CSV table of C-alpha atoms in Angstrom, one decimal:
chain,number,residue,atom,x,y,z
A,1,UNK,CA,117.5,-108.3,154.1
A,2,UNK,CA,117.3,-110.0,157.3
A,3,UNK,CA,115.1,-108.6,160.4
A,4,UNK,CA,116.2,-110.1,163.8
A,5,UNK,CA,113.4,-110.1,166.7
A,6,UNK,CA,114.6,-111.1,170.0
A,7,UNK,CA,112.8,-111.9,173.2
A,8,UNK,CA,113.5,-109.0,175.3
A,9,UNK,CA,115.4,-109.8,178.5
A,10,UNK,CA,115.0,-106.6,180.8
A,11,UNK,CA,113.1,-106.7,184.1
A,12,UNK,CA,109.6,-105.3,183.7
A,13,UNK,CA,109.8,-105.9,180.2
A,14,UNK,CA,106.9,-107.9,178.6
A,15,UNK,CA,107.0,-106.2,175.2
A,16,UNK,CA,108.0,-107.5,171.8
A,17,UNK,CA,109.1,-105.2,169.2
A,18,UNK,CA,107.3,-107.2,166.2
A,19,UNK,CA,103.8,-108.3,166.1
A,20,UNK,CA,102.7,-110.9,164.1
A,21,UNK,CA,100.6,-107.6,161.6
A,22,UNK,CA,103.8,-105.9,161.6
A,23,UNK,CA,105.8,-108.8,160.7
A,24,UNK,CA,103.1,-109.7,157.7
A,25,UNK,CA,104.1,-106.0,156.6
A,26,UNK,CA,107.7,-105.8,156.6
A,27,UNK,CA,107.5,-109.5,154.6
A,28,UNK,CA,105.8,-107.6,152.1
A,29,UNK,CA,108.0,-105.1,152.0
A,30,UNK,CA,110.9,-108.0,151.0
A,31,UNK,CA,112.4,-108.5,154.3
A,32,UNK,CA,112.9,-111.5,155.8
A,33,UNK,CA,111.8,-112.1,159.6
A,34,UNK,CA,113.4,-114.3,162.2
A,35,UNK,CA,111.7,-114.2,165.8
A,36,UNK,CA,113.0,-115.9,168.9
A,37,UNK,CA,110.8,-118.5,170.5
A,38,UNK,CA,108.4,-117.0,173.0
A,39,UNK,CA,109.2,-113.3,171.7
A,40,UNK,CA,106.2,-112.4,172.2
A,41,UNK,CA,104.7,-114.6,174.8
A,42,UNK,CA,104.3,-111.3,177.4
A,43,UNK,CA,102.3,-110.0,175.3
A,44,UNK,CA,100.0,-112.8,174.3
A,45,UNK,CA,101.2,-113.4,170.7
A,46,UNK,CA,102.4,-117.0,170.4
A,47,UNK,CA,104.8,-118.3,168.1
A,48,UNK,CA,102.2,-120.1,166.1
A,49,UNK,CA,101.0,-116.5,165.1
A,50,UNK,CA,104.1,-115.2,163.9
A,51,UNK,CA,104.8,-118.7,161.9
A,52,UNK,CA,101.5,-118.4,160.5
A,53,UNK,CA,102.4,-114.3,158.2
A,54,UNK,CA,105.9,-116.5,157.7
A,55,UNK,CA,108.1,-115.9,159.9
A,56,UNK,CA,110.8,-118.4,160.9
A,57,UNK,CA,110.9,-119.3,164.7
A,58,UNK,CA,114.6,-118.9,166.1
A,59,UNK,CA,115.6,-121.5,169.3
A,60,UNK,CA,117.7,-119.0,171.2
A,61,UNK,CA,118.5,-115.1,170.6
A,62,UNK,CA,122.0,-116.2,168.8
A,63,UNK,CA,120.0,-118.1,166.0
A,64,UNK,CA,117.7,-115.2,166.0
A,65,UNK,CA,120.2,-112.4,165.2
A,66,UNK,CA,122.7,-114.4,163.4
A,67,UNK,CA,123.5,-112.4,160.5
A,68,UNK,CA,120.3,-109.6,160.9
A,69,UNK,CA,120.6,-107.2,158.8
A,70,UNK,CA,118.3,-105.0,160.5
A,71,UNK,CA,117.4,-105.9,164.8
A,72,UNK,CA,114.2,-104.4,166.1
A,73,UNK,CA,114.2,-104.2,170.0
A,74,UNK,CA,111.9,-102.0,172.9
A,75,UNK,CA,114.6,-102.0,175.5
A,76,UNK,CA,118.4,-101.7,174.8
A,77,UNK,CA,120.9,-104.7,174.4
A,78,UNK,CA,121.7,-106.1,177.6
A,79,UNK,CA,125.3,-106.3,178.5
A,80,UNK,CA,127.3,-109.0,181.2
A,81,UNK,CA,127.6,-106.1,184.0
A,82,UNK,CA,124.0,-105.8,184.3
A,83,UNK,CA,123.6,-109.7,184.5
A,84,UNK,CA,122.8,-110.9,181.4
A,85,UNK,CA,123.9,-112.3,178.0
A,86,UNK,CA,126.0,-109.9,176.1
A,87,UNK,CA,123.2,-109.3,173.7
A,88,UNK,CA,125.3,-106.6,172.0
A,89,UNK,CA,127.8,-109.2,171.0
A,90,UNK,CA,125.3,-110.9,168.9
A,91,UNK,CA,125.2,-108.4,166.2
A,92,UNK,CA,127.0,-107.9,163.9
A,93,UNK,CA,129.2,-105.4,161.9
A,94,UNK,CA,127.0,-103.2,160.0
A,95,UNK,CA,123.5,-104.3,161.5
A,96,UNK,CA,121.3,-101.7,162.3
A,97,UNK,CA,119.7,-101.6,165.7
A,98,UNK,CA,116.7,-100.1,166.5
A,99,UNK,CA,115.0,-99.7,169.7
A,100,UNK,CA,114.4,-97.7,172.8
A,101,UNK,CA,118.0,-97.2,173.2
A,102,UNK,CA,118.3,-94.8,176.1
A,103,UNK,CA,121.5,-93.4,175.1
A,104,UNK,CA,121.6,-90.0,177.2
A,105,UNK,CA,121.1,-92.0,181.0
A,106,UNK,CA,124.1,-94.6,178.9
A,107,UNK,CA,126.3,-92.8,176.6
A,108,UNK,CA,129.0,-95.7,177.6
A,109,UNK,CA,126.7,-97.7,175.4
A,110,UNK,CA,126.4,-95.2,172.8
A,111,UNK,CA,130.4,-95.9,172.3
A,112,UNK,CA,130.0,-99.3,172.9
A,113,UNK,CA,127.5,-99.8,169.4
A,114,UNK,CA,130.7,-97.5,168.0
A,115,UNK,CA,133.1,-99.7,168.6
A,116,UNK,CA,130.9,-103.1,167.6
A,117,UNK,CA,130.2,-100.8,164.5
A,118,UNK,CA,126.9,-101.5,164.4
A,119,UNK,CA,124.5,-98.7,163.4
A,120,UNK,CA,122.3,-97.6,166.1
A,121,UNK,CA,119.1,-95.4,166.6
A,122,UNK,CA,117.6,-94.3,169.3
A,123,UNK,CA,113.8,-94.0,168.5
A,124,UNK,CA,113.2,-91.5,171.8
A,125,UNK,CA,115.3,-88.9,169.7
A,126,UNK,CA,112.9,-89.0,166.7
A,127,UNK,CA,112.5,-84.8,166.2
A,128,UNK,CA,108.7,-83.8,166.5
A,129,UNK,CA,107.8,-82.9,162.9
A,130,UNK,CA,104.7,-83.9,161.4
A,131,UNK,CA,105.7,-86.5,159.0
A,132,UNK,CA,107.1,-88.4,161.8
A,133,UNK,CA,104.4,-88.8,164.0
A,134,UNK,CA,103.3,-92.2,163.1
A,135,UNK,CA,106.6,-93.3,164.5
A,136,UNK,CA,106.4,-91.5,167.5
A,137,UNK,CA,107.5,-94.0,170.1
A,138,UNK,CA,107.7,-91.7,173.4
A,139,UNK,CA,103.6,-90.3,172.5
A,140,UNK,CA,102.5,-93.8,172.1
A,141,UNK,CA,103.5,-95.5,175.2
A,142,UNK,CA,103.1,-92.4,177.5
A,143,UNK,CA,99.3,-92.2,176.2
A,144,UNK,CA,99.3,-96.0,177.6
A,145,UNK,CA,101.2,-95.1,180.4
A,146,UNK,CA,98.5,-92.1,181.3
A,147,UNK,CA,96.2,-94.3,181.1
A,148,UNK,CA,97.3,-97.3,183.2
A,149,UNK,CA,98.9,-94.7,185.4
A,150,UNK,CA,94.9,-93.8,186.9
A,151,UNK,CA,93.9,-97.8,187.3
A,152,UNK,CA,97.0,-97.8,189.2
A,153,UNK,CA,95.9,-95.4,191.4
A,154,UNK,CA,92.1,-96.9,191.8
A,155,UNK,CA,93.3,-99.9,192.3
A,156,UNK,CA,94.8,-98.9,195.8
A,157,UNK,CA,92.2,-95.8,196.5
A,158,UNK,CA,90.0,-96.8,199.1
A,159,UNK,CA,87.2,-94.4,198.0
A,160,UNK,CA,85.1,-94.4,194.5
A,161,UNK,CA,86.0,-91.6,191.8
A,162,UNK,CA,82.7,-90.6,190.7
A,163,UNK,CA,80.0,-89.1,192.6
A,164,UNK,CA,77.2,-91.8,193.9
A,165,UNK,CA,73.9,-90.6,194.8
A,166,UNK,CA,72.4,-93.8,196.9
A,167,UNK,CA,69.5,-94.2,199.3
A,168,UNK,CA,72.0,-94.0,201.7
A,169,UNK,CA,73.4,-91.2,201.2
A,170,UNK,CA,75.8,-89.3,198.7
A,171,UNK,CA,79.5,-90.1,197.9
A,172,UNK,CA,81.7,-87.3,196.4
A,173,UNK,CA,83.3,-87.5,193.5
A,174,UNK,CA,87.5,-87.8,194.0
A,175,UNK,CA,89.2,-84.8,193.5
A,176,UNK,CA,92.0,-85.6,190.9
A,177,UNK,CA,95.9,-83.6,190.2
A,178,UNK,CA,97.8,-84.0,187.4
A,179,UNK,CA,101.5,-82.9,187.0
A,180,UNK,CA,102.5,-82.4,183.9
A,181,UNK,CA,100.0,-82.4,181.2
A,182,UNK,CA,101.9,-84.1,178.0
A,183,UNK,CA,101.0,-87.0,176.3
A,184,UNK,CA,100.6,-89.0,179.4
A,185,UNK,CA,99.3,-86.4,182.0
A,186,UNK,CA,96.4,-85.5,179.2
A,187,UNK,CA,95.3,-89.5,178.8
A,188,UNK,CA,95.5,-89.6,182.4
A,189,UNK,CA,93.3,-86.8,182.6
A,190,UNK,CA,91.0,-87.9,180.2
A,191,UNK,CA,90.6,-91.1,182.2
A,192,UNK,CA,90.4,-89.8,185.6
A,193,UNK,CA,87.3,-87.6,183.9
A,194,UNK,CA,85.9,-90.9,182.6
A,195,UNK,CA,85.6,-92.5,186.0
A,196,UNK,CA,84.4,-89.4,187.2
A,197,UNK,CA,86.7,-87.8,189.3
A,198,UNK,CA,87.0,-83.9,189.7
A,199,UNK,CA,90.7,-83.5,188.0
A,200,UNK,CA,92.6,-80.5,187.8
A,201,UNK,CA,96.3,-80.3,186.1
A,202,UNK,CA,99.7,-78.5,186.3
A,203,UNK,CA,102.1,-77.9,183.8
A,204,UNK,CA,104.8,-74.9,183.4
A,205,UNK,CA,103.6,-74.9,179.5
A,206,UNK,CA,100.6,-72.4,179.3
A,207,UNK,CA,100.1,-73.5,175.9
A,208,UNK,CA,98.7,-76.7,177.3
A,209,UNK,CA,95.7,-74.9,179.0
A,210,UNK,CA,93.3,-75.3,175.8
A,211,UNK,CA,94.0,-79.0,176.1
A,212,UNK,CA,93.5,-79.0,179.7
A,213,UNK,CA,90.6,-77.6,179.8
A,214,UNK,CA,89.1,-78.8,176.5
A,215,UNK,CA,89.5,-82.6,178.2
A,216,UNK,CA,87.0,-81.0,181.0
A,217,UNK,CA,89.9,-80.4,183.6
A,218,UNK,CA,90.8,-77.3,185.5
A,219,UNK,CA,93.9,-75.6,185.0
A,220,UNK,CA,96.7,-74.7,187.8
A,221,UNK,CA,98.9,-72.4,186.9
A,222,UNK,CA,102.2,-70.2,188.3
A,223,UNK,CA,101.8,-66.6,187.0
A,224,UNK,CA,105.0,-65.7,185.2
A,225,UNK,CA,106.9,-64.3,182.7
A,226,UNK,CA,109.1,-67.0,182.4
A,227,UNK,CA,106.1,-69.6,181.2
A,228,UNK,CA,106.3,-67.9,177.9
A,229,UNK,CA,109.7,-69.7,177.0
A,230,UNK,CA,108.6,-72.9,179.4
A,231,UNK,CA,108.5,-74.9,176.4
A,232,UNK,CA,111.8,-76.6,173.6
A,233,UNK,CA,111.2,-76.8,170.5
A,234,UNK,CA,110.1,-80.2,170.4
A,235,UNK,CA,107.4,-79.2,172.5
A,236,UNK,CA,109.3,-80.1,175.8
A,237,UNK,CA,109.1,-78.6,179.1
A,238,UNK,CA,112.2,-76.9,179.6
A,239,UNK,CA,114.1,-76.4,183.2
A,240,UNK,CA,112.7,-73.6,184.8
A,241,UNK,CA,114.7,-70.8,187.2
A,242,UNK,CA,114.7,-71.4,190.9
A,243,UNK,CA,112.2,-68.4,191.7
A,244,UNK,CA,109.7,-70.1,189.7
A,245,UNK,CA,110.5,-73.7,191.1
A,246,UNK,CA,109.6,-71.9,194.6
A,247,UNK,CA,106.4,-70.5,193.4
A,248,UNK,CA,105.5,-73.7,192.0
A,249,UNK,CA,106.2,-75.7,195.0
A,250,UNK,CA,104.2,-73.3,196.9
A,251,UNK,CA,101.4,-73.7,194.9
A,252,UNK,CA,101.5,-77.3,193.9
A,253,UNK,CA,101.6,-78.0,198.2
A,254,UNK,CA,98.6,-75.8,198.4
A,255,UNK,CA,96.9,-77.8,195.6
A,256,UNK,CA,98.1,-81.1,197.3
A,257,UNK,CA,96.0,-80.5,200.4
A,258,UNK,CA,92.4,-81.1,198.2
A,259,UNK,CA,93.5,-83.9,196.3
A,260,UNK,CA,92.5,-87.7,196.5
A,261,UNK,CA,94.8,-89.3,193.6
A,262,UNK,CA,98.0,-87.3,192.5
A,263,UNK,CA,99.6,-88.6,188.8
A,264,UNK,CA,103.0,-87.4,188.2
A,265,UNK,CA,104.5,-87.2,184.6
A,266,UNK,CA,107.1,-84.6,184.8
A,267,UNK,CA,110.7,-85.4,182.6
A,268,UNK,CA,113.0,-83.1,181.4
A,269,UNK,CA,114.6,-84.9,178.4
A,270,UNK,CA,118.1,-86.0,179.3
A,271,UNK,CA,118.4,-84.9,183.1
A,272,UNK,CA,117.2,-86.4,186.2
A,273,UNK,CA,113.1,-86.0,187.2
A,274,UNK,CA,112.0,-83.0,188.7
A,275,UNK,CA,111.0,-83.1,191.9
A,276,UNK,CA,107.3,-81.7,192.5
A,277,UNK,CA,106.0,-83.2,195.1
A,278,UNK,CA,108.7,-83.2,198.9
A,279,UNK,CA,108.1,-85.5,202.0
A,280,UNK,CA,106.7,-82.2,203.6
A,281,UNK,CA,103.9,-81.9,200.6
A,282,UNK,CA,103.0,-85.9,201.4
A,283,UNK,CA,102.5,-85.3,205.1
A,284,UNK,CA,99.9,-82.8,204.5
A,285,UNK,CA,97.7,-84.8,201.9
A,286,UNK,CA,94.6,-86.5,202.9
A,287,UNK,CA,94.6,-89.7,204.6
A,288,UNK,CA,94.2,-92.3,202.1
A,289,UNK,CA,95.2,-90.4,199.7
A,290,UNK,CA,97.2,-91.6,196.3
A,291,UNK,CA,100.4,-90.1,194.1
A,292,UNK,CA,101.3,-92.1,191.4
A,293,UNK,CA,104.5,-91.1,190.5
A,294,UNK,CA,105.3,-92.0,186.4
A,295,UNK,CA,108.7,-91.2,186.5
A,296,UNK,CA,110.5,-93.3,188.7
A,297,UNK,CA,113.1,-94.9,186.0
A,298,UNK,CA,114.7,-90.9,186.2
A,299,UNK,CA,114.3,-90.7,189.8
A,300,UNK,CA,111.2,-90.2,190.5
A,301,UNK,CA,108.9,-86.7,191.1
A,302,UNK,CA,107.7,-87.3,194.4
A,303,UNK,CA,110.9,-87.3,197.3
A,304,UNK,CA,108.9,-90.3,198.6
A,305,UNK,CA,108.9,-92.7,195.8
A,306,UNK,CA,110.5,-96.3,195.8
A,307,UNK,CA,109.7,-98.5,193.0
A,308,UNK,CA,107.0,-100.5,193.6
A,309,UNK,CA,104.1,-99.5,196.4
A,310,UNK,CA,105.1,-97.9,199.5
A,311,UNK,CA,102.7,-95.7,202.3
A,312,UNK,CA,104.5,-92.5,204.1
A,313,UNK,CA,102.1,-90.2,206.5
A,314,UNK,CA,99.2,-92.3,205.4
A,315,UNK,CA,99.7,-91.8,201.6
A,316,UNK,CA,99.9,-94.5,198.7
A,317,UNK,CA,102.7,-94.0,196.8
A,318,UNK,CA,102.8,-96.0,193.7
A,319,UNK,CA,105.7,-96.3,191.5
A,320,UNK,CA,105.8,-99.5,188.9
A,321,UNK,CA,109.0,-98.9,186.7
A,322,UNK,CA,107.8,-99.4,182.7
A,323,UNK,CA,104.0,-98.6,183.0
A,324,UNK,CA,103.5,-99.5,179.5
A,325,UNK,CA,104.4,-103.1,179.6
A,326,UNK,CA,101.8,-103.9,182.0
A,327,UNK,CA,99.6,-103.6,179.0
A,328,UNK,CA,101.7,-105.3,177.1
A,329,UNK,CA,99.3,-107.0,174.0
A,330,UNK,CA,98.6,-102.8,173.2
A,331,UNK,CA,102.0,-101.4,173.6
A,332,UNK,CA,103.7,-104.0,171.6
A,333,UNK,CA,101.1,-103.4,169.2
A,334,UNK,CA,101.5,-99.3,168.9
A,335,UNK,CA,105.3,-99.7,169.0
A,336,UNK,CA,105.5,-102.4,166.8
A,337,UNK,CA,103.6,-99.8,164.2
A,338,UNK,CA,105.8,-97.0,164.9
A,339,UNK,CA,108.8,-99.0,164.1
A,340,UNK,CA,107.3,-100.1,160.6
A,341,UNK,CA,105.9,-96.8,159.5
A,342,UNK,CA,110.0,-96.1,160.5
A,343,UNK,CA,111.2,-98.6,158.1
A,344,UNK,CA,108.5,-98.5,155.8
A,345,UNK,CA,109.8,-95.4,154.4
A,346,UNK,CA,113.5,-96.1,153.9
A,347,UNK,CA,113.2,-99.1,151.9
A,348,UNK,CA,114.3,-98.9,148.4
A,349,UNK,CA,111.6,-100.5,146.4
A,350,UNK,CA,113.8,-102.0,143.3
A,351,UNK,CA,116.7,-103.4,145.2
A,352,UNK,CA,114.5,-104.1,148.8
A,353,UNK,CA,117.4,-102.7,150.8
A,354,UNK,CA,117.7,-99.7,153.2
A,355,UNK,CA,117.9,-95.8,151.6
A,356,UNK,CA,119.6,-93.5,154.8
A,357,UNK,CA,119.6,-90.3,153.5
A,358,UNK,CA,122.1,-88.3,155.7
A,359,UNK,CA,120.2,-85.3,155.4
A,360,UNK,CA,116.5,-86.8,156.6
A,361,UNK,CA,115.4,-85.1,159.7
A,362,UNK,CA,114.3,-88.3,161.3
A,363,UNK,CA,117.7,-90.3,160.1
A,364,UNK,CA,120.0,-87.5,161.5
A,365,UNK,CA,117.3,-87.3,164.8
A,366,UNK,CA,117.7,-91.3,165.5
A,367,UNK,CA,120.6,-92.2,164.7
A,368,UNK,CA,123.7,-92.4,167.1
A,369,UNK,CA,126.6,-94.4,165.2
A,370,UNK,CA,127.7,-94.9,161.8
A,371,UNK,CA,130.6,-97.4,160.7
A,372,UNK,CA,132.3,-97.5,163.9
A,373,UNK,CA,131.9,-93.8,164.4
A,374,UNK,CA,129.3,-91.6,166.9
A,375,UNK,CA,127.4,-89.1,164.6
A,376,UNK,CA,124.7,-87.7,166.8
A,377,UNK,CA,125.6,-84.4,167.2
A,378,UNK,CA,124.6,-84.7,171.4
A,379,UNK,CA,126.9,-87.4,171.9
A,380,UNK,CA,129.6,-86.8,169.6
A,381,UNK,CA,132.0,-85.5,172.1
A,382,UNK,CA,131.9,-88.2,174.8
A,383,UNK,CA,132.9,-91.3,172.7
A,384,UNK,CA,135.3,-89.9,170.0
């Protein structure tokens, strides 16, 4: 079977799905790997790399996906209304695309892979069981994201983080929020601790508060009944009622008033951002103060937030779509492992092909279209 690697084409995207490690693996598994030129050249693995485990070198995405059996992408195709190459149209019937597919913010997509018949999954919607957790795409860029998310923010703070006591006199440590403490918000935490800022975080999950604190952070936290069912089944912060929303904007503006650097990570699977942090919350912060808001692609959680850098009532606002790619080399590498411990899996050692079970967990969590047909349950009734 044929893999097909493209370049990816989306803005903000420097990320290549295969790296030359991967690549060596899935050759050894039997497949055969075709990489477009430059593929990976945003993420500092050159052709030569990839030619050198045996992969072939494509000119152009066309020669690249010609005939794939199998296409490994980050971002989803890109189609001629958003300004690109039809990248869908270079697939063909049967090929199975796998990627960061998006498909609840583009379920005119989702029908789109139907009607190209080409089998799509969505690696966001892999469930949270245990023997998926090496493919985890979502807790392997948003621990990168965390991370990055706090060199953001020092790199526009005008203060230090840690405490400095000089001949001259001592400088206090920054005094560090973070909203929203999943995968991202705890590596964010865990870094803001490193450079020794004073970090406290907010999340409506109570069960989170071990980990919180464990990392050496204080937790804030609403007092409510209604945090005992706060959290989905995959370990998601659900929607919360409109009492507690106004109990938790109370006391996150409260909280705001301390604070030096603010990291937002909030996302409610499917729906637009929450928003935490209002234009009335910014005007009261600190002077010289900095919110780095993580979830601008859905909207944003701060009412302020533009993509890019922006200053309101003397605040930084920081908010740089696809934090992950800006360490490119890394993410590639972590999501490039998550798709072959993915694959890995389904292939049938004797005849070196692909074994779906219909009833796998993971298969029936990923994937979105079968043989012209949608079959995820969640978007079943808005193509068919």
């Amino acid at each position: 079977m044929k893999i097909g690697i493209p370049k990816e084409r989306r803005e903000h995207e420097h990320r290549v799905a295969a790296t030359p490690d991967t690549v060596k693996k899935l050759i050894g598994l039997g497949f055969e790997v075709v990489v477009e030129r430059d593929a990976g050249a945003g993420a500092s693995l050159l052709d030569k790399a990839y030619e050198a485990v045996g992969a072939t070198i494509a000119p152009d995405a066309a020669s690249a996906l010609k005939d794939a059996d199998i296409v490994l992408k980050v971002q989803r195709p890109l189609t001629e209304a958003e300004g690109g190459p039809d990248e869908l149209a270079l697939l063909k019937a049967g090929a199975k695309l796998i990627g960061f597919l998006s498909p609840h913010a583009n379920p005119d997509q989702v029908k789109a892979y139907a009607n190209a018949k080409v089998d799509a999954f969505a690696m966001e919607l892999l469930p949270r069981i245990t023997r998926a957790q090496s493919m985890d795409v979502l807790s392997s860029q948003s621990n990168l994201a965390g991370y990055r998310a706090v060199l953001e923010a020092g790199n526009v703070f005008g203060r230090v983080a840690p405490m400095m006591m000089t001949a001259a006199g001592t400088v206090p440590p920054a005094r560090a929020l973070i909203l929203g403490a999943g995968v991202a918000g705890l590596q964010a935490i865990a870094t803001a601790r490193r450079l020794g800022a004073v970090v406290s975080a907010f999340d409506v999950r109570p069960a989170v508060k071990e980990q919180v604190e464990s990392l050496g952070a204080s937790f804030v936290e609403v007092e409510s009944e209604e945090t005992k069912e706060a959290e989905t089944a995959g370990g998601y912060a659900k929607e919360m009622s409109e009492d507690y929303k106004r109990k938790q904007s109370e006391l996150i503006h409260e909280t705001l008033k301390k604070q030096d650097i603010v990291i937002t990570t909030a996302l409610i699977p499917g729906k637009p951002a929450p928003t935490l942090i209002t234009e009335a919350m910014v005007r009261d912060m600190k002077p010289g103060s900095v919110i780095v808001d993580l979830a601008i692609e859905a909207g944003g959680n701060c009412e302020l937030s533009e993509e890019g850098v922006v200053e309101a009532h003397g605040v930084t606002i920081v908010a740089y779509p696809n934090l992950p790619s800006r360490i490119a080399e890394h993410a590639s590498a972590l999501y490039a492992k998550n798709l072959l411990n993915f694959l890995t899996p389904l292939v049938d050692g004797e005849t070196k092909t692909l074994k779906l079970d219909p009833e796998d967990e993971v298969i029936q969590g990923t994937r979105l279209t079968q043989d012209g047909a949608i079959v995820h349950a969640a978007f079943s009734d808005k193509g068919n």
